Coordinates of N, CA and C in Angstrom, one line a residue:
X19 N 27.0 -10.9 -45.0 CA 26.8 -10.2 -43.7 C 25.7 -11.0 -43.0
X20 N 25.9 -11.2 -41.7 CA 24.9 -11.9 -40.9 C 23.7 -11.0 -40.7
X21 N 22.6 -11.6 -40.7 CA 21.4 -10.9 -40.3 C 21.1 -11.0 -38.8
X22 N 20.6 -10.1 -38.2 CA 20.4 -10.1 -36.7 C 19.0 -10.6 -36.5
X23 N 18.7 -11.8 -36.6 CA 17.3 -12.4 -36.4 C 17.1 -12.6 -34.9
X24 N 15.9 -12.4 -34.5 CA 15.5 -12.6 -33.1 C 15.2 -14.1 -32.9
X25 N 15.9 -14.8 -32.1 CA 15.7 -16.2 -31.8 C 16.2 -16.6 -30.4
X26 N 15.4 -17.3 -29.7 CA 15.8 -17.7 -28.4 C 16.5 -19.0 -28.3
X27 N 17.4 -19.1 -27.3 CA 18.1 -20.4 -27.1 C 17.1 -21.4 -26.8
X28 N 17.2 -22.6 -27.4 CA 16.2 -23.6 -27.1 C 16.5 -24.4 -25.8
X29 N 17.7 -24.4 -25.4 CA 18.0 -25.1 -24.1 C 19.3 -24.4 -23.5
X30 N 19.4 -24.7 -22.2 CA 20.6 -24.2 -21.5 C 21.8 -25.0 -22.0
X31 N 23.0 -24.4 -21.9 CA 24.2 -25.2 -22.2 C 24.4 -26.4 -21.3
X32 N 25.0 -27.5 -21.9 CA 25.1 -28.7 -21.2 C 26.0 -28.5 -20.0
X33 N 25.5 -29.1 -18.8 CA 26.4 -29.0 -17.6 C 27.5 -30.1 -17.8
X34 N 28.6 -29.9 -16.9 CA 29.6 -30.9 -17.0 C 29.1 -32.3 -16.7
X35 N 29.8 -33.3 -17.2 CA 29.3 -34.7 -17.0 C 29.2 -35.0 -15.5
X36 N 28.3 -35.9 -15.1 CA 28.1 -36.2 -13.7 C 29.4 -36.7 -13.0
X37 N 30.3 -37.4 -13.7 CA 31.4 -37.9 -13.0 C 32.6 -36.8 -12.9
X38 N 32.4 -35.7 -13.5 CA 33.4 -34.6 -13.5 C 33.0 -33.5 -12.5
X39 N 31.8 -33.4 -12.1 CA 31.4 -32.3 -11.2 C 30.2 -32.7 -10.3
X40 N 30.3 -32.2 -9.1 CA 29.1 -32.5 -8.2 C 28.9 -31.2 -7.4
X41 N 27.7 -31.2 -6.7 CA 27.4 -30.2 -5.8 C 27.3 -30.7 -4.4
X42 N 27.9 -30.0 -3.4 CA 27.8 -30.5 -2.0 C 27.6 -29.3 -1.1
X43 N 27.7 -29.6 0.2 CA 27.5 -28.5 1.2 C 28.5 -28.8 2.3
X44 N 28.6 -27.7 3.1 CA 29.6 -27.9 4.3 C 28.9 -28.0 5.6
X45 N 27.6 -28.1 5.6 CA 26.9 -28.3 6.9 C 25.4 -28.5 6.6
X46 N 24.7 -29.1 7.6 CA 23.3 -29.4 7.4 C 22.5 -28.1 7.1
X47 N 23.0 -27.0 7.6 CA 22.3 -25.7 7.4 C 22.2 -25.3 5.9
X48 N 23.3 -25.7 5.2 CA 23.3 -25.3 3.8 C 22.9 -26.4 2.8
X49 N 22.4 -27.5 3.4 CA 22.0 -28.7 2.6 C 20.9 -28.4 1.6
X50 N 19.9 -27.7 2.0 CA 18.7 -27.4 1.2 C 19.1 -26.6 0.0
X51 N 19.9 -25.5 0.2 CA 20.4 -24.7 -0.8 C 21.2 -25.4 -1.8
X52 N 22.1 -26.3 -1.4 CA 23.0 -27.1 -2.2 C 22.1 -28.1 -3.1
X53 N 21.2 -28.7 -2.5 CA 20.3 -29.6 -3.2 C 19.5 -28.8 -4.4
X54 N 19.0 -27.7 -4.0 CA 18.3 -26.9 -5.0 C 19.3 -26.5 -6.2
X55 N 20.5 -26.1 -5.9 CA 21.5 -25.8 -6.9 C 21.8 -27.0 -7.8
X56 N 22.0 -28.1 -7.1 CA 22.2 -29.4 -7.9 C 21.2 -29.6 -8.9
X57 N 19.9 -29.5 -8.4 CA 18.8 -29.7 -9.3 C 18.7 -28.7 -10.5
X58 N 19.1 -27.4 -10.2 CA 19.0 -26.5 -11.2 C 20.1 -26.6 -12.3
X59 N 21.3 -27.2 -11.8 CA 22.4 -27.3 -12.8 C 22.4 -28.8 -13.4
X60 N 21.4 -29.6 -13.0 CA 21.4 -31.0 -13.4 C 22.8 -31.7 -13.0
X61 N 23.2 -31.5 -11.8 CA 24.4 -32.2 -11.4 C 24.1 -33.0 -10.1
X62 N 24.9 -34.1 -9.9 CA 24.6 -34.8 -8.7 C 24.9 -34.1 -7.4
X63 N 24.1 -34.4 -6.4 CA 24.3 -33.9 -5.1 C 25.0 -34.9 -4.2
X64 N 26.1 -34.6 -3.6 CA 26.8 -35.4 -2.7 C 26.9 -34.7 -1.3
X65 N 26.4 -35.4 -0.3 CA 26.4 -34.8 1.0 C 27.7 -34.9 1.6
X66 N 28.5 -35.9 1.2 CA 29.9 -36.1 1.7 C 30.6 -37.0 0.7
X67 N 31.9 -36.9 0.7 CA 32.7 -37.7 -0.1 C 32.6 -37.5 -1.6
X68 N 33.4 -36.5 -2.1 CA 33.4 -36.2 -3.5 C 34.8 -36.2 -4.1
X69 N 35.7 -36.8 -3.5 CA 37.1 -36.8 -3.9 C 37.3 -37.5 -5.3
X70 N 36.3 -38.2 -5.7 CA 36.4 -38.9 -7.0 C 35.9 -38.0 -8.1
X71 N 35.3 -36.8 -7.8 CA 34.9 -35.9 -8.8 C 36.1 -34.9 -9.1
X72 N 36.1 -34.4 -10.3 CA 37.1 -33.4 -10.7 C 36.8 -32.1 -10.0
X73 N 35.6 -31.6 -10.0 CA 35.2 -30.3 -9.4 C 34.0 -30.5 -8.5
X74 N 34.0 -29.6 -7.4 CA 32.8 -29.6 -6.6 C 32.4 -28.2 -6.3
X75 N 31.1 -27.9 -6.5 CA 30.5 -26.6 -6.1 C 30.1 -26.8 -4.6
X76 N 30.6 -26.1 -3.7 CA 30.4 -26.3 -2.3 C 29.5 -25.1 -1.8
X77 N 28.3 -25.4 -1.3 CA 27.5 -24.3 -0.7 C 27.9 -24.2 0.7
X78 N 28.4 -23.0 1.1 CA 28.8 -22.7 2.5 C 27.9 -21.6 3.0
X79 N 27.9 -21.4 4.3 CA 27.2 -20.3 4.9 C 27.5 -19.0 4.4
X80 N 28.8 -18.8 3.9 CA 29.3 -17.5 3.4 C 29.3 -17.3 1.9
X81 N 28.7 -18.3 1.2 CA 28.6 -18.2 -0.2 C 29.1 -19.5 -0.9
X82 N 29.1 -19.5 -2.2 CA 29.4 -20.7 -3.0 C 30.8 -20.7 -3.4
X83 N 31.4 -21.9 -3.3 CA 32.9 -22.1 -3.6 C 33.0 -23.2 -4.7
X84 N 34.0 -23.1 -5.5 CA 34.3 -24.1 -6.5 C 35.6 -24.7 -6.0
X85 N 35.7 -26.1 -5.8 CA 36.9 -26.7 -5.3 C 37.4 -27.8 -6.2
X86 N 38.7 -27.9 -6.4 CA 39.3 -28.8 -7.3 C 40.0 -29.9 -6.4
X87 N 39.5 -31.1 -6.5 CA 39.9 -32.3 -5.7 C 41.4 -32.5 -5.9
X88 N 41.9 -32.4 -7.1 CA 43.3 -32.7 -7.4 C 44.3 -31.8 -6.8
X89 N 44.1 -30.4 -6.9 CA 45.1 -29.5 -6.4 C 44.7 -28.8 -5.1
X90 N 43.4 -29.0 -4.6 CA 43.0 -28.4 -3.4 C 42.6 -26.9 -3.5
X91 N 42.7 -26.4 -4.8 CA 42.4 -25.0 -5.1 C 40.9 -24.7 -4.8
X92 N 40.7 -23.5 -4.4 CA 39.3 -23.0 -4.2 C 39.1 -21.7 -4.8
X93 N 37.9 -21.5 -5.3 CA 37.5 -20.3 -6.0 C 36.2 -19.8 -5.6
X94 N 36.0 -18.5 -5.4 CA 34.7 -18.0 -5.1 C 34.7 -16.5 -5.6
X95 N 33.6 -16.0 -5.8 CA 33.5 -14.6 -6.4 C 33.1 -13.7 -5.4
X96 N 34.0 -12.7 -5.1 CA 33.7 -11.6 -4.1 C 33.9 -10.3 -4.8
X97 N 32.9 -9.4 -4.7 CA 33.1 -8.1 -5.2 C 33.2 -7.1 -4.0
X98 N 34.4 -6.8 -3.5 CA 34.6 -6.0 -2.4 C 34.4 -4.5 -2.6
X99 N 34.1 -3.8 -1.6 CA 33.9 -2.4 -1.7 C 35.1 -1.7 -2.3
X100 N 36.4 -2.2 -1.9 CA 37.6 -1.5 -2.5 C 37.7 -1.8 -4.0
X101 N 37.4 -3.0 -4.4 CA 37.5 -3.4 -5.8 C 36.5 -2.5 -6.6
X102 N 35.3 -2.4 -6.2 CA 34.2 -1.6 -6.9 C 34.6 -0.2 -6.9
X103 N 35.2 0.3 -5.9 CA 35.6 1.8 -5.9 C 36.7 1.9 -6.9
X104 N 37.6 1.0 -7.0 CA 38.7 1.1 -8.0 C 38.2 1.0 -9.4
X105 N 37.2 0.2 -9.7 CA 36.5 0.2 -11.0 C 35.9 1.5 -11.3
X106 N 35.2 2.1 -10.3 CA 34.5 3.4 -10.5 C 35.5 4.6 -10.7
X107 N 36.6 4.5 -10.0 CA 37.6 5.7 -10.0 C 38.7 5.6 -11.0
X108 N 38.6 4.6 -11.9 CA 39.6 4.4 -12.9 C 39.9 5.7 -13.7
X109 N 41.2 5.9 -14.0 CA 41.6 7.0 -14.8 C 40.8 7.2 -16.1
X110 N 40.7 8.3 -16.7 CA 40.1 8.5 -18.0 C 41.0 7.9 -19.0
X111 N 42.2 7.6 -18.8 CA 43.1 6.9 -19.7 C 42.9 5.4 -19.6
X112 N 42.1 4.9 -18.8 CA 41.9 3.4 -18.7 C 41.4 2.9 -20.0
X113 N 42.2 1.9 -20.6 CA 41.9 1.4 -21.9 C 40.5 0.7 -22.0
X114 N 40.2 0.1 -20.9 CA 38.8 -0.6 -20.9 C 37.7 0.5 -21.0
X115 N 37.8 1.5 -20.2 CA 36.8 2.6 -20.2 C 36.7 3.2 -21.6
X116 N 37.9 3.5 -22.2 CA 37.9 4.2 -23.5 C 37.4 3.2 -24.6
X117 N 37.6 1.9 -24.5 CA 37.2 1.0 -25.6 C 35.6 0.8 -25.5
X118 N 35.1 0.8 -24.3 CA 33.6 0.6 -24.2 C 32.8 1.9 -24.8
X119 N 33.4 3.1 -24.6 CA 32.8 4.2 -25.0 C 32.2 5.1 -23.9
X120 N 31.6 6.3 -24.2 CA 31.1 7.1 -23.1 C 30.1 6.4 -22.2
X121 N 30.1 6.8 -20.9 CA 29.1 6.2 -20.0 C 27.7 6.3 -20.4
X122 N 26.8 5.5 -19.8 CA 25.4 5.5 -20.1 C 25.0 4.7 -21.3
X123 N 25.9 3.8 -21.8 CA 25.6 3.0 -22.9 C 25.0 1.6 -22.5
X124 N 24.4 1.0 -23.4 CA 23.9 -0.3 -23.3 C 25.0 -1.2 -23.8
X125 N 25.5 -2.1 -22.9 CA 26.7 -3.0 -23.2 C 26.3 -4.4 -22.9
X126 N 26.6 -5.3 -23.9 CA 26.5 -6.7 -23.7 C 27.9 -7.3 -23.5
X127 N 28.1 -8.0 -22.4 CA 29.3 -8.7 -22.2 C 29.0 -10.2 -22.6
X128 N 29.4 -10.6 -23.7 CA 29.0 -11.9 -24.3 C 29.8 -13.1 -23.8
X129 N 30.9 -12.8 -23.0 CA 31.7 -13.8 -22.5 C 32.0 -13.5 -21.1
X130 N 31.0 -13.5 -20.2 CA 31.1 -12.8 -18.9 C 32.0 -13.6 -17.9
X131 N 32.2 -14.9 -18.1 CA 33.1 -15.6 -17.1 C 32.5 -15.5 -15.7
X132 N 33.4 -14.9 -14.8 CA 33.0 -14.8 -13.4 C 32.5 -13.4 -13.1
X133 N 32.3 -12.5 -14.1 CA 31.6 -11.3 -14.0 C 32.3 -10.0 -13.8
X134 N 33.7 -10.1 -13.6 CA 34.4 -8.9 -13.3 C 34.4 -7.7 -14.3
X135 N 34.5 -8.1 -15.6 CA 34.4 -7.0 -16.6 C 33.0 -6.5 -16.7
X136 N 32.0 -7.3 -16.5 CA 30.6 -6.8 -16.5 C 30.4 -5.9 -15.4
X137 N 30.9 -6.2 -14.2 CA 30.7 -5.3 -13.0 C 31.5 -4.0 -13.2
X138 N 32.7 -4.2 -13.8 CA 33.6 -3.0 -14.0 C 32.8 -2.0 -15.0
X139 N 32.1 -2.5 -16.0 CA 31.3 -1.7 -16.9 C 30.2 -1.0 -16.2
X140 N 29.6 -1.8 -15.2 CA 28.5 -1.1 -14.4 C 29.0 0.1 -13.6
X141 N 30.2 -0.1 -13.0 CA 30.8 0.9 -12.2 C 31.2 2.1 -13.1
X142 N 31.4 1.9 -14.4 CA 31.7 3.0 -15.3 C 30.4 3.7 -15.8
X143 N 29.2 3.2 -15.3 CA 28.0 3.9 -15.7 C 27.2 3.3 -16.8
X144 N 27.5 2.1 -17.2 CA 26.8 1.5 -18.3 C 25.7 0.6 -17.8
X145 N 24.7 0.3 -18.7 CA 23.7 -0.7 -18.4 C 24.2 -2.0 -19.1
X146 N 24.3 -3.0 -18.3 CA 25.1 -4.2 -18.8 C 24.2 -5.4 -18.8
X147 N 24.2 -6.2 -19.9 CA 23.7 -7.5 -19.9 C 24.9 -8.5 -20.0
X148 N 24.9 -9.4 -19.1 CA 26.1 -10.3 -19.1 C 25.6 -11.7 -19.4
X149 N 26.4 -12.4 -20.3 CA 26.0 -13.8 -20.7 C 27.3 -14.7 -20.5
X150 N 27.0 -15.8 -19.8 CA 28.0 -16.8 -19.6 C 27.6 -18.2 -19.9
X151 N 28.3 -18.9 -20.8 CA 27.7 -20.2 -21.3 C 27.9 -21.3 -20.3
X152 N 28.9 -21.2 -19.4 CA 29.1 -22.4 -18.5 C 28.3 -22.2 -17.2
X153 N 27.4 -23.2 -17.0 CA 26.5 -23.1 -15.8 C 27.1 -22.9 -14.5
X154 N 28.3 -23.6 -14.3 CA 29.0 -23.5 -13.0 C 29.6 -22.2 -12.8
X155 N 30.3 -21.6 -13.8 CA 30.8 -20.3 -13.7 C 29.7 -19.3 -13.5
X156 N 28.5 -19.5 -14.2 CA 27.4 -18.6 -14.0 C 26.9 -18.7 -12.6
X157 N 26.8 -19.8 -12.0 CA 26.4 -19.9 -10.6 C 27.3 -19.2 -9.6
X158 N 28.6 -19.3 -9.8 CA 29.5 -18.6 -9.0 C 29.4 -17.1 -9.1
X159 N 29.2 -16.6 -10.3 CA 29.1 -15.2 -10.5 C 27.7 -14.7 -9.9
X160 N 26.7 -15.4 -10.1 CA 25.4 -15.1 -9.5 C 25.5 -14.9 -8.0
X161 N 26.2 -15.9 -7.4 CA 26.3 -15.9 -6.0 C 27.1 -14.6 -5.6
X162 N 28.2 -14.3 -6.2 CA 28.9 -13.1 -5.9 C 28.1 -11.8 -6.1
X163 N 27.4 -11.8 -7.1 CA 26.4 -10.6 -7.4 C 25.4 -10.5 -6.3
X164 N 24.8 -11.6 -5.8 CA 23.8 -11.6 -4.9 C 24.3 -11.1 -3.5
X165 N 25.5 -11.5 -3.2 CA 26.1 -11.1 -1.9 C 26.5 -9.6 -1.9
X166 N 27.0 -9.1 -3.1 CA 27.3 -7.7 -3.2 C 26.0 -6.8 -3.2
X167 N 25.0 -7.3 -3.8 CA 23.7 -6.6 -3.8 C 23.1 -6.5 -2.4
X168 N 23.2 -7.7 -1.7 CA 22.7 -7.7 -0.3 C 23.5 -6.7 0.6
X169 N 24.7 -6.5 0.2 CA 25.5 -5.5 1.1 C 25.4 -4.1 0.6
X170 N 24.5 -3.8 -0.4 CA 24.3 -2.6 -1.0 C 25.4 -2.0 -1.9
X171 N 26.3 -2.9 -2.4 CA 27.4 -2.5 -3.2 C 27.1 -2.4 -4.7
X172 N 26.0 -3.1 -5.2 CA 25.6 -3.1 -6.6 C 24.2 -2.9 -6.7
X173 N 23.7 -2.3 -7.8 CA 22.2 -2.2 -8.0 C 21.6 -3.6 -8.3
X174 N 20.4 -3.9 -7.9 CA 19.8 -5.2 -8.0 C 19.6 -5.7 -9.4
X175 N 19.6 -4.8 -10.4 CA 19.2 -5.2 -11.7 C 20.4 -4.8 -12.8
X176 N 21.6 -4.5 -12.3 CA 22.6 -4.2 -13.2 C 24.0 -4.7 -12.6
X177 N 24.6 -5.7 -13.3 CA 24.2 -6.2 -14.6 C 23.1 -7.2 -14.5
X178 N 22.4 -7.3 -15.7 CA 21.4 -8.4 -15.9 C 22.2 -9.7 -16.3
X179 N 22.0 -10.8 -15.5 CA 22.8 -12.0 -15.8 C 22.0 -13.0 -16.5
X180 N 22.7 -13.7 -17.5 CA 22.0 -14.7 -18.2 C 23.0 -15.9 -18.5
X181 N 22.5 -17.1 -18.4 CA 23.3 -18.3 -18.7 C 22.9 -18.9 -20.1
X182 N 23.8 -19.0 -21.0 CA 23.4 -19.6 -22.3 C 24.5 -19.3 -23.3
X183 N 24.2 -19.7 -24.6 CA 25.1 -19.5 -25.7 C 24.9 -18.1 -26.2
X184 N 25.9 -17.2 -26.2 CA 25.8 -15.9 -26.6 C 25.4 -15.7 -28.1
X185 N 25.9 -16.7 -28.8 CA 25.5 -16.6 -30.3 C 24.0 -16.7 -30.5
X186 N 23.3 -17.4 -29.5 CA 21.9 -17.5 -29.6 C 21.2 -16.4 -28.9
X187 N 21.8 -15.9 -27.8 CA 21.1 -15.0 -27.0 C 21.2 -13.5 -27.4
X188 N 22.4 -13.2 -28.0 CA 22.6 -11.8 -28.4 C 21.5 -11.3 -29.3
X189 N 21.1 -12.0 -30.4 CA 20.1 -11.5 -31.3 C 18.7 -11.4 -30.6
X190 N 18.5 -12.1 -29.5 CA 17.2 -12.0 -28.7 C 17.0 -10.8 -27.9
X191 N 18.2 -10.1 -27.6 CA 18.1 -8.8 -26.8 C 18.0 -7.6 -27.7
X192 N 17.5 -6.6 -27.0 CA 17.5 -5.2 -27.7 C 19.0 -4.9 -28.0
X193 N 19.2 -4.3 -29.2 CA 20.5 -4.0 -29.7 C 21.3 -3.2 -28.6
X194 N 22.6 -3.6 -28.5 CA 23.5 -2.8 -27.5 C 24.4 -1.9 -28.3
X195 N 24.7 -0.8 -27.7 CA 25.7 0.1 -28.3 C 27.0 -0.6 -28.5
X196 N 27.4 -1.3 -27.5 CA 28.7 -2.0 -27.5 C 28.6 -3.4 -27.1
X197 N 29.2 -4.3 -27.8 CA 29.2 -5.7 -27.4 C 30.7 -6.1 -27.1
X198 N 30.9 -6.7 -26.0 CA 32.3 -6.9 -25.5 C 32.5 -8.4 -25.5
X199 N 33.7 -8.8 -26.0 CA 34.2 -10.2 -26.0 C 35.5 -10.3 -25.3
X200 N 35.6 -11.3 -24.5 CA 36.9 -11.6 -23.8 C 37.3 -13.1 -24.0
X201 N 37.9 -13.4 -25.1 CA 38.3 -14.8 -25.3 C 39.5 -15.2 -24.4
X202 N 39.9 -14.3 -23.5 CA 41.0 -14.6 -22.6 C 40.5 -15.5 -21.4
X203 N 39.3 -15.6 -21.2 CA 38.8 -16.4 -20.0 C 38.9 -17.9 -20.4
X204 N 39.7 -18.7 -19.6 CA 40.4 -18.3 -18.3 C 41.8 -17.7 -18.7
X205 N 42.4 -17.0 -17.7 CA 43.7 -16.4 -18.0 C 44.8 -17.4 -18.2
X206 N 45.8 -17.0 -19.0 CA 46.8 -18.0 -19.3 C 48.2 -17.4 -19.0
X207 N 48.3 -16.2 -18.4 CA 49.6 -15.6 -18.1 C 50.2 -16.4 -16.9
X208 N 51.5 -16.5 -16.8 CA 52.3 -17.2 -15.7 C 52.1 -16.3 -14.4
X209 N 51.8 -17.1 -13.4 CA 51.6 -16.4 -12.1 C 52.3 -17.2 -11.0
X210 N 52.0 -16.9 -9.8 CA 52.5 -17.7 -8.6 C 51.9 -19.0 -8.6
X211 N 52.5 -19.9 -7.7 CA 52.0 -21.3 -7.6 C 50.6 -21.3 -7.2
X212 N 50.2 -20.4 -6.3 CA 48.8 -20.4 -5.8 C 47.9 -20.0 -6.9
X213 N 48.3 -19.0 -7.7 CA 47.5 -18.5 -8.9 C 47.4 -19.6 -9.9
X214 N 48.5 -20.4 -10.1 CA 48.5 -21.4 -11.1 C 47.4 -22.4 -10.8
X215 N 47.3 -22.8 -9.5 CA 46.2 -23.7 -9.1 C 44.8 -23.1 -9.5
X216 N 44.7 -21.8 -9.3 CA 43.4 -21.2 -9.6 C 43.2 -21.2 -11.1
X217 N 44.2 -21.0 -11.9 CA 44.2 -21.0 -13.3 C 43.8 -22.4 -13.9
X218 N 44.3 -23.5 -13.2 CA 43.9 -24.8 -13.6 C 42.5 -25.0 -13.3
X219 N 42.0 -24.5 -12.2 CA 40.6 -24.6 -11.8 C 39.7 -23.9 -12.9
X220 N 40.2 -22.7 -13.3 CA 39.4 -21.9 -14.3 C 39.3 -22.6 -15.6
X221 N 40.5 -23.3 -16.0 CA 40.5 -24.0 -17.3 C 39.5 -25.1 -17.2
X222 N 39.5 -25.9 -16.1 CA 38.5 -27.0 -16.0 C 37.1 -26.4 -16.1
X223 N 36.9 -25.3 -15.5 CA 35.5 -24.7 -15.5 C 35.1 -24.2 -16.8
X224 N 36.1 -23.7 -17.6 CA 35.8 -23.1 -18.9 C 35.4 -24.1 -20.0
X225 N 36.0 -25.3 -19.9 CA 35.6 -26.3 -20.8 C 36.1 -26.1 -22.2
X226 N 35.5 -26.7 -23.2 CA 36.0 -26.6 -24.6 C 35.8 -25.1 -25.1
X227 N 36.8 -24.7 -25.9 CA 36.7 -23.4 -26.4 C 35.5 -23.2 -27.4
X228 N 35.0 -22.0 -27.3 CA 33.9 -21.7 -28.2 C 34.4 -21.1 -29.5
X229 N 33.6 -21.1 -30.5 CA 34.0 -20.5 -31.8 C 34.0 -19.0 -31.8
X230 N 35.2 -18.5 -31.5 CA 35.3 -17.0 -31.3 C 35.0 -16.2 -32.5
X231 N 35.5 -16.7 -33.7 CA 35.2 -15.9 -34.9 C 33.7 -15.9 -35.2
X232 N 33.0 -16.9 -35.0 CA 31.5 -17.0 -35.2 C 30.8 -16.0 -34.2
X233 N 31.3 -16.0 -33.0 CA 30.7 -15.1 -32.0 C 31.0 -13.6 -32.3
X234 N 32.2 -13.3 -32.9 CA 32.5 -12.0 -33.3 C 31.6 -11.6 -34.4
X235 N 31.3 -12.5 -35.4 CA 30.4 -12.1 -36.5 C 29.0 -11.8 -36.0
X236 N 28.5 -12.7 -35.1 CA 27.2 -12.4 -34.5 C 27.1 -11.1 -33.8
X237 N 28.2 -10.8 -33.1 CA 28.2 -9.5 -32.3 C 28.3 -8.3 -33.3
X238 N 29.1 -8.4 -34.3 CA 29.1 -7.3 -35.3 C 27.8 -7.1 -36.1
X239 N 27.1 -8.2 -36.3 CA 25.8 -8.0 -36.9 C 24.7 -7.4 -36.0
X240 N 24.9 -7.5 -34.7 CA 23.8 -7.1 -33.8 C 24.2 -5.8 -33.0
X241 N 25.4 -5.4 -32.9 CA 25.8 -4.2 -32.2 C 25.3 -2.9 -32.9
X242 N 24.9 -1.9 -32.2 CA 24.6 -0.6 -32.8 C 25.8 0.1 -33.4
X243 N 26.9 0.0 -32.6 CA 28.1 0.9 -32.9 C 29.4 0.1 -33.0
X244 N 29.8 -0.6 -32.0 CA 31.1 -1.2 -31.9 C 31.1 -2.6 -31.2
X245 N 32.1 -3.4 -31.5 CA 32.4 -4.6 -30.8 C 33.8 -4.5 -30.3
X246 N 34.0 -4.8 -29.0 CA 35.3 -4.7 -28.4 C 35.8 -6.1 -28.1
X247 N 37.0 -6.4 -28.5 CA 37.7 -7.7 -28.3 C 38.9 -7.5 -27.4
X248 N 38.9 -8.2 -26.2 CA 40.1 -8.2 -25.4 C 41.1 -9.2 -25.8
X249 N 42.4 -8.8 -25.9 CA 43.5 -9.6 -26.5 C 44.7 -9.4 -25.6
X250 N 45.6 -10.4 -25.5 CA 46.9 -10.2 -25.0 C 47.7 -9.3 -25.9
X251 N 48.6 -8.5 -25.2 CA 49.4 -7.5 -26.0 C 50.1 -8.1 -27.2
X252 N 50.6 -9.3 -27.1 CA 51.5 -9.9 -28.1 C 50.7 -10.8 -29.1
X253 N 49.3 -10.9 -28.9 CA 48.5 -11.7 -29.8 C 48.1 -11.0 -31.0
X254 N 47.9 -11.7 -32.1 CA 47.4 -11.0 -33.4 C 45.9 -10.7 -33.1
X255 N 45.4 -9.8 -33.9 CA 44.0 -9.5 -33.8 C 43.1 -10.8 -34.0
X256 N 42.0 -10.9 -33.4 CA 41.2 -12.0 -33.6 C 40.7 -12.2 -35.0
X257 N 40.5 -11.1 -35.7 CA 40.1 -11.1 -37.1 C 40.4 -9.9 -37.8
X258 N 40.5 -9.9 -39.1 CA 40.8 -8.6 -39.9 C 39.7 -7.6 -39.6
X259 N 40.0 -6.3 -39.8 CA 38.9 -5.3 -39.7 C 39.0 -4.5 -38.4
X260 N 40.0 -4.7 -37.6 CA 40.1 -3.9 -36.4 C 40.4 -2.4 -36.8
X261 N 39.5 -1.5 -36.2 CA 39.7 -0.1 -36.6 C 40.4 0.8 -35.6
X262 N 40.6 0.3 -34.4 CA 41.3 1.0 -33.3 C 41.7 0.1 -32.2
X263 N 42.8 0.4 -31.5 CA 43.2 -0.4 -30.4 C 43.5 0.5 -29.2
X264 N 43.1 0.1 -27.9 CA 43.4 0.7 -26.7 C 44.3 -0.2 -25.9
X265 N 45.5 0.1 -25.7 CA 46.5 -0.9 -25.0 C 46.7 -0.5 -23.5
X266 N 46.7 -1.6 -22.7 CA 47.2 -1.4 -21.3 C 48.5 -2.1 -21.1
X267 N 48.8 -2.4 -19.8 CA 50.2 -3.0 -19.6 C 50.2 -4.4 -20.0
X268 N 49.1 -5.2 -19.9 CA 49.1 -6.6 -20.1 C 48.2 -7.0 -21.3
X269 N 47.2 -6.2 -21.5 CA 46.2 -6.6 -22.5 C 45.9 -5.4 -23.4
X270 N 45.2 -5.6 -24.5 CA 44.7 -4.5 -25.3 C 43.2 -4.8 -25.7
X271 N 42.6 -3.7 -26.1 CA 41.2 -3.8 -26.5 C 41.0 -3.4 -27.9
X272 N 40.7 -4.4 -28.9 CA 40.6 -4.0 -30.3 C 39.1 -3.7 -30.6
X273 N 38.9 -2.7 -31.4 CA 37.6 -2.3 -31.8 C 37.2 -2.7 -33.2
X274 N 36.0 -3.2 -33.4 CA 35.5 -3.5 -34.7 C 34.2 -2.8 -34.9
X275 N 34.0 -2.3 -36.1 CA 32.8 -1.5 -36.5 C 31.6 -2.5 -36.6
X276 N 30.5 -2.1 -36.1 CA 29.2 -2.9 -36.3 C 28.8 -2.9 -37.7
X277 N 28.1 -3.9 -38.1 CA 27.7 -4.1 -39.5 C 26.2 -3.9 -39.7
X278 N 25.5 -3.3 -38.7 CA 24.1 -3.2 -38.8 C 23.8 -2.2 -39.9

């Protein structure tokens, strides 16, 4: 059994190589913000001409965008009022709601991606700590959260967002009632041509797969009650020991008992 020892990550996860990603801006008015972001992510800043890069984070007046030079795909994170209301008003039979447990829990989303499941959990009444290992995905999510908070759609401190390796960070936080893992990021289901471009972009953003079994063991060692793992309906369990399953139309949520 893993011990839940408190230890801080010694460094942020490595940013994509300089030749694969850059930060740029769409106007002189957003140049300073783009330069600050490039410095924070340790990525090169290009004021113009980034077609030789695989990905570009583009600071615009309306928010941060990720662009793929090869496909022309664009991705940004927006939490609309309609989407947040849908999260809040979900049926009591919602498998995500049932898997997390009763409202008012402390939840860690250890594979937060672009933040939608973390925000969904907030709308269900939980206190959420979100962790994303990829600095570019994290920057996009933080930008979307900041704009939603400025519009009064989300509380300023929930979810709490962190960038780093969840295997290192989970033990450093106060124990959560529920720890949530989504190895599905990025999505792999077949979609329209436009969505396939977005999926390619997400795959580029996600980078190498992490050790999901190791992350599950860390989560089970540190959770107070349960660990929830999101899986495709037709996929086998991530590991033996699943004690319950809540299935939706496309995905299911497998529950594992904590080992504290």
